[in-house]
XYZ file of C-alpha atoms in Angstrom:
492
model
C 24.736 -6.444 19.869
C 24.914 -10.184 18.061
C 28.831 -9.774 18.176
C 28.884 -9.553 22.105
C 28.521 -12.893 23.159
C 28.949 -12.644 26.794
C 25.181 -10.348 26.339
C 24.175 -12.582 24.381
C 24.255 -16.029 26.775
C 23.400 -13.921 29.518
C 20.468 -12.754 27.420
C 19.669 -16.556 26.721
C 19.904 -17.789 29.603
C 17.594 -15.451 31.337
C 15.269 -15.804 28.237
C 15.093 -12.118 27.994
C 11.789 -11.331 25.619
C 13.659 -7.905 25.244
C 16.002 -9.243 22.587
C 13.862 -11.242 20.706
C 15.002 -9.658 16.773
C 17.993 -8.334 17.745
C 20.072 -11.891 17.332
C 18.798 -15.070 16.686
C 20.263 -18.148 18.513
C 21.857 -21.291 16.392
C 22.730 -24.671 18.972
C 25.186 -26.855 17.274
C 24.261 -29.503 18.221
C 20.742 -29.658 17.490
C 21.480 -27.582 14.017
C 17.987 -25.325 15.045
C 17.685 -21.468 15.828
C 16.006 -20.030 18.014
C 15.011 -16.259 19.936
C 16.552 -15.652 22.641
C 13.017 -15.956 24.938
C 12.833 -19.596 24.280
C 11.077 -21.461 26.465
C 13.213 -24.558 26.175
C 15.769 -25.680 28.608
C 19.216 -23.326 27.237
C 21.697 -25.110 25.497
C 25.424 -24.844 27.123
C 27.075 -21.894 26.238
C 29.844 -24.002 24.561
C 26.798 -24.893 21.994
C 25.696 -21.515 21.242
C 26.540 -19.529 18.353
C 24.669 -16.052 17.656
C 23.454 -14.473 14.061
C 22.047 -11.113 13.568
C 19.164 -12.314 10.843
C 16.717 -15.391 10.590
C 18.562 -15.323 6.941
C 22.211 -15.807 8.157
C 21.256 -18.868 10.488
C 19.631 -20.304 7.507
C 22.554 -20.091 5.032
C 24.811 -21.269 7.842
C 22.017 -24.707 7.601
C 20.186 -24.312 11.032
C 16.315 -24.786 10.958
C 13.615 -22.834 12.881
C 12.719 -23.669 16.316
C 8.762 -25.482 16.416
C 8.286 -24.241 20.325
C 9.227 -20.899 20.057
C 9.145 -19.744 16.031
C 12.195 -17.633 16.136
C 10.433 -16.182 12.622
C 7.679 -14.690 14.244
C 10.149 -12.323 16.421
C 9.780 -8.551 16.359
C 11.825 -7.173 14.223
C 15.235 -5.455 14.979
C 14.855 -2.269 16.806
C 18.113 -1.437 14.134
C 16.155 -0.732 11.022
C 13.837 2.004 12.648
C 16.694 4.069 14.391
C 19.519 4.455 11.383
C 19.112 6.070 7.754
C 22.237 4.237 6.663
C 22.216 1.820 3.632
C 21.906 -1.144 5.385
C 18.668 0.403 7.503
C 17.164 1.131 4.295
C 17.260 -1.577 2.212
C 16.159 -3.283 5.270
C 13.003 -1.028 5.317
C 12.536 -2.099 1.594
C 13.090 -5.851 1.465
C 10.504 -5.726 4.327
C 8.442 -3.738 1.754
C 8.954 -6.887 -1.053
C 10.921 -4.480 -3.220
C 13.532 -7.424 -4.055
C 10.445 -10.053 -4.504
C 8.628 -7.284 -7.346
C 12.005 -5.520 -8.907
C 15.016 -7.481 -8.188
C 18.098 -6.815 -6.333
C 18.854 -4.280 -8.952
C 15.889 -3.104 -8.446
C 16.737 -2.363 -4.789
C 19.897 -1.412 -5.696
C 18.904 0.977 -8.100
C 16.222 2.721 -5.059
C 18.981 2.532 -2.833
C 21.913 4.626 -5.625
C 24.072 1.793 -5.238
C 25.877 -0.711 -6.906
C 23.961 -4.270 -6.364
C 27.476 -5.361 -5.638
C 27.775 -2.993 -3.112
C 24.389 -3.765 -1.675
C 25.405 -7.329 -1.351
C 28.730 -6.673 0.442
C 27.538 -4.329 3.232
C 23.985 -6.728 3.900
C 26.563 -9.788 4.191
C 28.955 -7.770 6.339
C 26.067 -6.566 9.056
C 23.796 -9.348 8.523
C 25.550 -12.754 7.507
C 23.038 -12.783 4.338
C 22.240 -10.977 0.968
C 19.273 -9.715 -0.227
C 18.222 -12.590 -1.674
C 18.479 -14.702 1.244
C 16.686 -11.942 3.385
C 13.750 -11.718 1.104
C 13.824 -15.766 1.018
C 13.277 -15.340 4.931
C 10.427 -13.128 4.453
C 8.670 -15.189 2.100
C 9.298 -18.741 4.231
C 7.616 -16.332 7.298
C 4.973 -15.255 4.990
C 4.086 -18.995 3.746
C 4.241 -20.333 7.298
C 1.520 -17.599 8.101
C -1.124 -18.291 5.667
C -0.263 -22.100 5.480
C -1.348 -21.958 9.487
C -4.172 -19.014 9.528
C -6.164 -19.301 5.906
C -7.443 -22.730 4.079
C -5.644 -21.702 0.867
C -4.375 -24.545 -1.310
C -1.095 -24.900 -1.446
C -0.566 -23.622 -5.037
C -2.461 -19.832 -4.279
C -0.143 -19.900 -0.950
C 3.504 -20.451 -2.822
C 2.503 -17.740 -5.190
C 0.713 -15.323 -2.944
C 4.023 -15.370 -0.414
C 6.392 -14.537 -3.287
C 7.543 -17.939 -5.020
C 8.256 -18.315 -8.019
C 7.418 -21.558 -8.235
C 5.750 -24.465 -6.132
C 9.018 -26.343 -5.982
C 10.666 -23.672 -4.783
C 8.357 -22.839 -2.664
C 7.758 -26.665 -0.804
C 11.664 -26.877 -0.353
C 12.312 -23.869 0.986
C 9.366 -24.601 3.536
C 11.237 -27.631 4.388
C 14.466 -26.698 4.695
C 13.570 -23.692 6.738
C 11.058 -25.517 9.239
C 11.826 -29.005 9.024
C 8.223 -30.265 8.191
C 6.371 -30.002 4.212
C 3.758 -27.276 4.157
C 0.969 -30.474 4.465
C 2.902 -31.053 7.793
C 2.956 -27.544 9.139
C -0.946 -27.433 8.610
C -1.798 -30.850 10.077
C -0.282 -29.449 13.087
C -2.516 -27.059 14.126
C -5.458 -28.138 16.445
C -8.436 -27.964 14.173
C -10.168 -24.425 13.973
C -13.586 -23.280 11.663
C -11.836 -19.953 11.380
C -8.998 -21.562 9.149
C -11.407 -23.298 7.680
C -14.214 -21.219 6.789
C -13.101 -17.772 6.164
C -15.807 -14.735 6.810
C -14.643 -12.478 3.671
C -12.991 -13.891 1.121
C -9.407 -12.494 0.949
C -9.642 -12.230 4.614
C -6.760 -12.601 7.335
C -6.801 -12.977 10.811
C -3.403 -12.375 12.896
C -1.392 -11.555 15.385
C 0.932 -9.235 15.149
C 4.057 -9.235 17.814
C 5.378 -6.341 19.694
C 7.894 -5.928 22.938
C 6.634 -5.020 26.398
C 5.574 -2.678 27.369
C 2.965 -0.885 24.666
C 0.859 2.008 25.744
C -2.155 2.077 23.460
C -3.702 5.811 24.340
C -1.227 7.851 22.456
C -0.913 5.599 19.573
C -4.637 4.748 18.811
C -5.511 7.853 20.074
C -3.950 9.663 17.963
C -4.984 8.069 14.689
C -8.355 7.467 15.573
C -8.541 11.882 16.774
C -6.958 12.401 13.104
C -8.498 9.476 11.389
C -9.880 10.783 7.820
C -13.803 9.837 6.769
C -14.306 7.188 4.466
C -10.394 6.482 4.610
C -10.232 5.495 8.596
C -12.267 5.041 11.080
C -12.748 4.016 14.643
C -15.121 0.800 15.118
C -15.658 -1.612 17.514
C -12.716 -1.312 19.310
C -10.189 -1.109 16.067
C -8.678 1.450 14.211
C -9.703 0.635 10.799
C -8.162 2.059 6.832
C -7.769 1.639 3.476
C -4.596 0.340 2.137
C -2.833 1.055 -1.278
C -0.768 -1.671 -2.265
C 1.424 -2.954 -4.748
C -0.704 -5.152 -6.330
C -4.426 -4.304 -5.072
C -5.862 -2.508 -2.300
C -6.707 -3.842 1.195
C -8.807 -2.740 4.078
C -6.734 -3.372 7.993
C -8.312 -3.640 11.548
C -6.292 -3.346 14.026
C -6.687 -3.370 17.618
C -4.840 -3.363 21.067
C -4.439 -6.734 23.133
C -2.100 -6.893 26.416
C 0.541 -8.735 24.505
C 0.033 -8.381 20.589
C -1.813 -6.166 18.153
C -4.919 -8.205 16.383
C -4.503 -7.803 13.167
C -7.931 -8.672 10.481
C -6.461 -7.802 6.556
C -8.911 -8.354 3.611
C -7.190 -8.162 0.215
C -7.560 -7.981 -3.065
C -4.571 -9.985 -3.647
C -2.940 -11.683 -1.783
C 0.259 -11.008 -3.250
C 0.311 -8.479 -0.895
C 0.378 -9.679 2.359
C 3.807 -8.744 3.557
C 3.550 -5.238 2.129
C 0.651 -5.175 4.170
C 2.305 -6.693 6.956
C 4.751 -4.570 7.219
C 3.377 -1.312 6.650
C 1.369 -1.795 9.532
C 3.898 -2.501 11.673
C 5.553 0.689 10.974
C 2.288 2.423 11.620
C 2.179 1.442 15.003
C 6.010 1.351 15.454
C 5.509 -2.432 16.484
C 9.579 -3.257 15.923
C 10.524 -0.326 18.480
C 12.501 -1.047 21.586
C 10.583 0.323 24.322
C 12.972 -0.501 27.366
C 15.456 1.401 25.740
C 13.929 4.432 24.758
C 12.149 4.731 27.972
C 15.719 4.109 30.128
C 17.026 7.267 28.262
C 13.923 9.638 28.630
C 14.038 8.574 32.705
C 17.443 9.703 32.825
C 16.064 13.430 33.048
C 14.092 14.070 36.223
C 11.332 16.488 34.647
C 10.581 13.389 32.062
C 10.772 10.488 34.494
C 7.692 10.645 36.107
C 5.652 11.102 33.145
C 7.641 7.328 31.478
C 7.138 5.745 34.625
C 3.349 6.819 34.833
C 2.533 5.857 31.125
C 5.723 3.604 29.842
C 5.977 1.861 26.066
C 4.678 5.192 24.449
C 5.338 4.679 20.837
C 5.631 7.052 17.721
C 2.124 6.561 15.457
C 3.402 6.778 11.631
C 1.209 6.219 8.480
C 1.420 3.372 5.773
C 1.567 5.734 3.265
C 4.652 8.588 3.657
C 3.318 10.910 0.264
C -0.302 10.960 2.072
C 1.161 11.692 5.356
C 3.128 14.604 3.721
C -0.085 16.149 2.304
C -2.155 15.755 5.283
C 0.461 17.786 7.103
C 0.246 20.219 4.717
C -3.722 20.576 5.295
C -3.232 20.925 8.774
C -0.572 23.712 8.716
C -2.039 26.581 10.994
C -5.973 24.951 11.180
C -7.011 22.814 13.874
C -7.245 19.175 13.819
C -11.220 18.845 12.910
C -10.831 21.118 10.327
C -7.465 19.301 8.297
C -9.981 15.683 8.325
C -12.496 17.886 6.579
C -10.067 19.595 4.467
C -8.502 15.902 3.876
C -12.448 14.164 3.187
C -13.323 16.631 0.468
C -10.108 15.673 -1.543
C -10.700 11.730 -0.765
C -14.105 12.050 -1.574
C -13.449 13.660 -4.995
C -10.271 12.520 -5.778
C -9.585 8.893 -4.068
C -10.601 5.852 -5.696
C -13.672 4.388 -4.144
C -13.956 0.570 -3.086
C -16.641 -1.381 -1.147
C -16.121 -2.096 2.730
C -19.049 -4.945 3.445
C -17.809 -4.213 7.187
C -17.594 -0.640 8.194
C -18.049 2.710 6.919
C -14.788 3.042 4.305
C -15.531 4.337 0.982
C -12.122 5.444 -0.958
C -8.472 4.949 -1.093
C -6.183 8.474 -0.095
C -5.737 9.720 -3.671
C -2.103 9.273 -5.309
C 0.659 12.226 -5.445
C -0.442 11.786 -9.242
C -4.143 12.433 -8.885
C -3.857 14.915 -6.830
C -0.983 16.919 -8.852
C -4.221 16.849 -11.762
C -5.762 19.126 -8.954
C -7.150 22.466 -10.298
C -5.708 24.645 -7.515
C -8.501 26.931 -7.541
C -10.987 24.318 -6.482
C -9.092 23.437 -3.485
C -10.550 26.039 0.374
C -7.644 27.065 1.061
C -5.544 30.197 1.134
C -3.290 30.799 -1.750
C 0.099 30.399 -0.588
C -1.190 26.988 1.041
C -2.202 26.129 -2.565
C 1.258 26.911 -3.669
C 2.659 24.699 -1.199
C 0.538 22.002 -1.962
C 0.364 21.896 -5.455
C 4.524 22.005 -5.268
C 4.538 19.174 -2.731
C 1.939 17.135 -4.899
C 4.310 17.709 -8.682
C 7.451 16.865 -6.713
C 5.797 13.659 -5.469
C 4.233 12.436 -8.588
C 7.224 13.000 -10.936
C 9.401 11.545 -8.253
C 11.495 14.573 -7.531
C 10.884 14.093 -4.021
C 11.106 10.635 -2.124
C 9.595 9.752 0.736
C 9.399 6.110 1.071
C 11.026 3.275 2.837
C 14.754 4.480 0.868
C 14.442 8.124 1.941
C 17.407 9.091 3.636
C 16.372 11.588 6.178
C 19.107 13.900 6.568
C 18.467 14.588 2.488
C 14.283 14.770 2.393
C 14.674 17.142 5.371
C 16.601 19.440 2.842
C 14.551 18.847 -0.267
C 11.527 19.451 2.207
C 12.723 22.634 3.368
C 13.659 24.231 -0.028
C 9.709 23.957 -0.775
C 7.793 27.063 -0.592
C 5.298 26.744 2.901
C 7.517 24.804 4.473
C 8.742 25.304 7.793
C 10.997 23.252 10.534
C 7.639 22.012 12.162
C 6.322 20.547 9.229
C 9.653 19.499 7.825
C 9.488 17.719 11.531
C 6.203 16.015 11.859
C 7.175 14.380 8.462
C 10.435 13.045 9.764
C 8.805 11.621 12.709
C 5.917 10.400 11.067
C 6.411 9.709 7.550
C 9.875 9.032 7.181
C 10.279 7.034 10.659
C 12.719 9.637 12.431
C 13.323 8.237 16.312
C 14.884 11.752 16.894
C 12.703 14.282 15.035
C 11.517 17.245 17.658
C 8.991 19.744 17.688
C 10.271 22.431 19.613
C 8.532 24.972 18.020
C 5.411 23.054 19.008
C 3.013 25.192 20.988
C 1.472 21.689 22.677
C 4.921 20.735 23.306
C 5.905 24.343 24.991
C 2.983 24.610 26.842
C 3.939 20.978 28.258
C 7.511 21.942 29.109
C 6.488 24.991 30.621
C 4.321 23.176 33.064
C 6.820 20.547 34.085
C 9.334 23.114 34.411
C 11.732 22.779 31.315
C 12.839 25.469 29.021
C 9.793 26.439 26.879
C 11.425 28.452 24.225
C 12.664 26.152 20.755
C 16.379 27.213 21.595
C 16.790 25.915 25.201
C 14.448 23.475 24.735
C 16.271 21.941 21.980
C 19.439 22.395 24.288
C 17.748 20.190 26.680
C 16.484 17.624 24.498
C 20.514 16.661 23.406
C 20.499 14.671 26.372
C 17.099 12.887 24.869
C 18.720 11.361 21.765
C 18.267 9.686 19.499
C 14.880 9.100 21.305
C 13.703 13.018 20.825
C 10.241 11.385 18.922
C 9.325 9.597 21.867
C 9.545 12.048 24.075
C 7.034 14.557 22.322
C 4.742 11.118 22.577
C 5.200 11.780 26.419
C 5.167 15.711 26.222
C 1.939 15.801 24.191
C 0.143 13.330 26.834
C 0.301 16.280 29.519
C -2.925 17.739 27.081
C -5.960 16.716 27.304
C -6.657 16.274 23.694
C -8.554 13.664 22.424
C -4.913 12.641 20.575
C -4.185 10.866 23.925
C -6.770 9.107 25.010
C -7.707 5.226 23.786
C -11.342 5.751 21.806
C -14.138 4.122 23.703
């Protein structure tokens, strides 16, 4: 998209919010960048030049925008719809793998040569790893320079630095101003003053139009797990198991952002956090362009234009996602959260939650593989397939994280015993990030198409959906919302 520049000035110059993360906007002759929504008056086209990261316009010496924070974009719809090598290590510098192992580190997750790494980031991006995760941690800094009363010091560390130097010029380089500058900009406020909890984060986090919250909050709040989510006071609340600590996230719905309120236990972790929550509410999707597709079929089009920006809810966690699906093979929803409480409660690590009712973390692939099998209410050959899924997990057989590639945890999922397409599915789409995954075998899904009139058995059905892709996730979100399960419907 960043390469076509005619798009791109038309895109500009009609301040389109839709591309905001796809490219970022660099004006000669001011030497900022900015997204392409920018309120300010657009420079001439003649000025323009276009970069597909934050990163590459700051190597190439332009500084961020103060009206319209071009680091605070969305991020690019790219990263969520490819399994390629670029996509992934994407998915893990957003996850601060370079920040805690390295670039050989990520190299070594991603089975490539660092020097490889390097060349194919540079050749998509305009910047290495390094320079991406430098991004991150100037967005990060920015963020809890503006919303927390942190000194300085605890904020250069906390947002990845390895050092307060490095730290105060890369601040300044990136935004123009010292961090003492950036925070005696902001109109005074007791809430960035005075934190509530300590550890505690208020934020916003930024999506594109449009965002249907039913399906998505619905969904997680109908599944939610006791004493590891919850529902309350208009926020779908969890526990969070980090790299460094734990954390407890509330989020909740607003007409143009998702309000975001993190308490950690360090907060190292902040753009882990960040950005696992993102992916659980599939914040960086592009829902213009998945719901042009779906409308292209006449059965689908009414039910996108009655209910458009359905997104795909995900999990922070892929491994506890995996096992949850396999405690809800063939048992109804109620009964996988109780199946799914009895192992948190005697098997998850417990932690206070001064503000709700959240008691433990989801238990690790490693506690759970320490599992006598016979304790576990279940039939046998579900115990088989969970006490394979749990060894394969914990001695890291099996991958599931941000570095998955899906084509290949499809096939190591499918060699396990229990496992089935629709499971092998519903962790694609929801685990591993899958736009495409399909449930045709689905029986909410059939009964759906049979009502709007499209082929309800798997093999037309999945003849049908061709003309769907690579959006086939998205439009089980829409199937599904024919039900009247409590899955679709915003919690009161």
């Amino acid at each position: 998209m960043h390469l076509d520049r005619e798009h791109c000035v038309r895109a500009v110059q009609s301040k389109d919010a839709r591309f905001d993360g796809w490219f970022f906007t660099a004006v000669l002759t001011t030497r900022i960048y900015c997204r392409p929504s920018c309120p300010a008056v657009p420079p001439k086209p003649e000025n323009m030049t276009f970069h597909p990261s934050a990163a590459a316009c700051q190597q190439a010496g332009f500084r961020a925008c103060k009206r319209c924070r071009p680091d605070t974009s969305p991020g690019s719809p790219e990263w969520n719809r490819r399994a390629d090598l670029v996509a992934r290590a994407m998915r893990l510098i957003a996850d601060g793998v370079v920040d805690r192992e390295g670039v050989p580190g990520l190299a070594a997750r991603l089975g490539y040569s660092t020097r490889q790494v390097e060349r194919q980031l540079l050749a998509e991006l305009g910047a290495g790893p390094l320079a991406l995760a430098r991004a991150q941690r100037a967005q990060t800094a920015r963020l809890l320079i503006e919303t927390t009363p942190l000194p300085m010091s605890q904020i250069a560390f906390a947002a990845g630095f390895s050092s307060i130097r490095t730290f105060n010029d890369t601040v300044r380089e990136v935004f123009a101003l010292t961090p003492g500058e950036l925070r005696a900009r902001l109109p005074k406020n007791p809430a960035t003053t005075a934190p509530a909890t300590p550890g505690a984060l208020s934020l916003r986090l930024p999506l594109r139009a449009p965002l249907n919250p039913d399906n998505l909050f619905g969904h997680l709040a109908a599944t939610a797990v006791p004493g590891v989510e919850e529902w309350r006071d208009g926020a779908y609340r969890r526990t969070l198991q980090l790299p460094y600590g734990h954390g407890i996230v509330a989020l909740a719905p607003r007409p143009d952002h998702i309000a975001c309120r993190l308490t950690l236990s360090d907060l190292r972790d902040l753009t882990v956090a960040i950005s696992r929550c993102r992916r659980l509410l599939d914040l960086d999707a592009d829902p213009v362009a998945v719901d042009d597709q779906l409308r292209t079929d006449p059965l689908l089009a009414p039910l996108v234009d009655k209910a458009p920006g359905r997104r795909v809810p995900r999990t922070v966690d892929a491994a506890e996602f995996a096992v949850r699906a396999v405690l809800g093979q063939q048992v109804s929803t109620a009964a996988a959260r109780t199946h799914a409480a009895r192992l948190v409660t005697a098997h998850g690590k417990p932690l206070d939650d001064p503000e709700g009712g959240l008691t433990h973390l989801f238990p690790s692939p490693q506690a759970l593989a320490a599992v006598d099998p016979e304790t576990l209410a279940m039939p046998r050959t579900r115990r088989t397939t969970f006490t394979t899924l749990v060894e394969q997990l914990a001695d890291g057989r099996l991958h599931l994280g941000a570095e998955s590639d899906w084509s290949e945890a499809r096939a190591r999922l499918l060699a396990l015993p229990g496992f089935g397409p629709w499971t092998v599915e519903v962790i694609a789409m929801r685990a591993l990030g899958d736009p495409d995954a399909f449930l045709p075998t689905d029986l909410g899904i059939r009964r759906a198409a049979q009502e709007l009139g499209l082929p309800s058995t798997p093999a037309a059905l999945t003849a049908r959906a061709a003309a769907w892709r690579p959006w086939r996730a998205y439009a089980v979100q829409y199937l599904w919302a024919t039900d009247s399960h409590p899955i679709n419907f915003l919690p009161a």
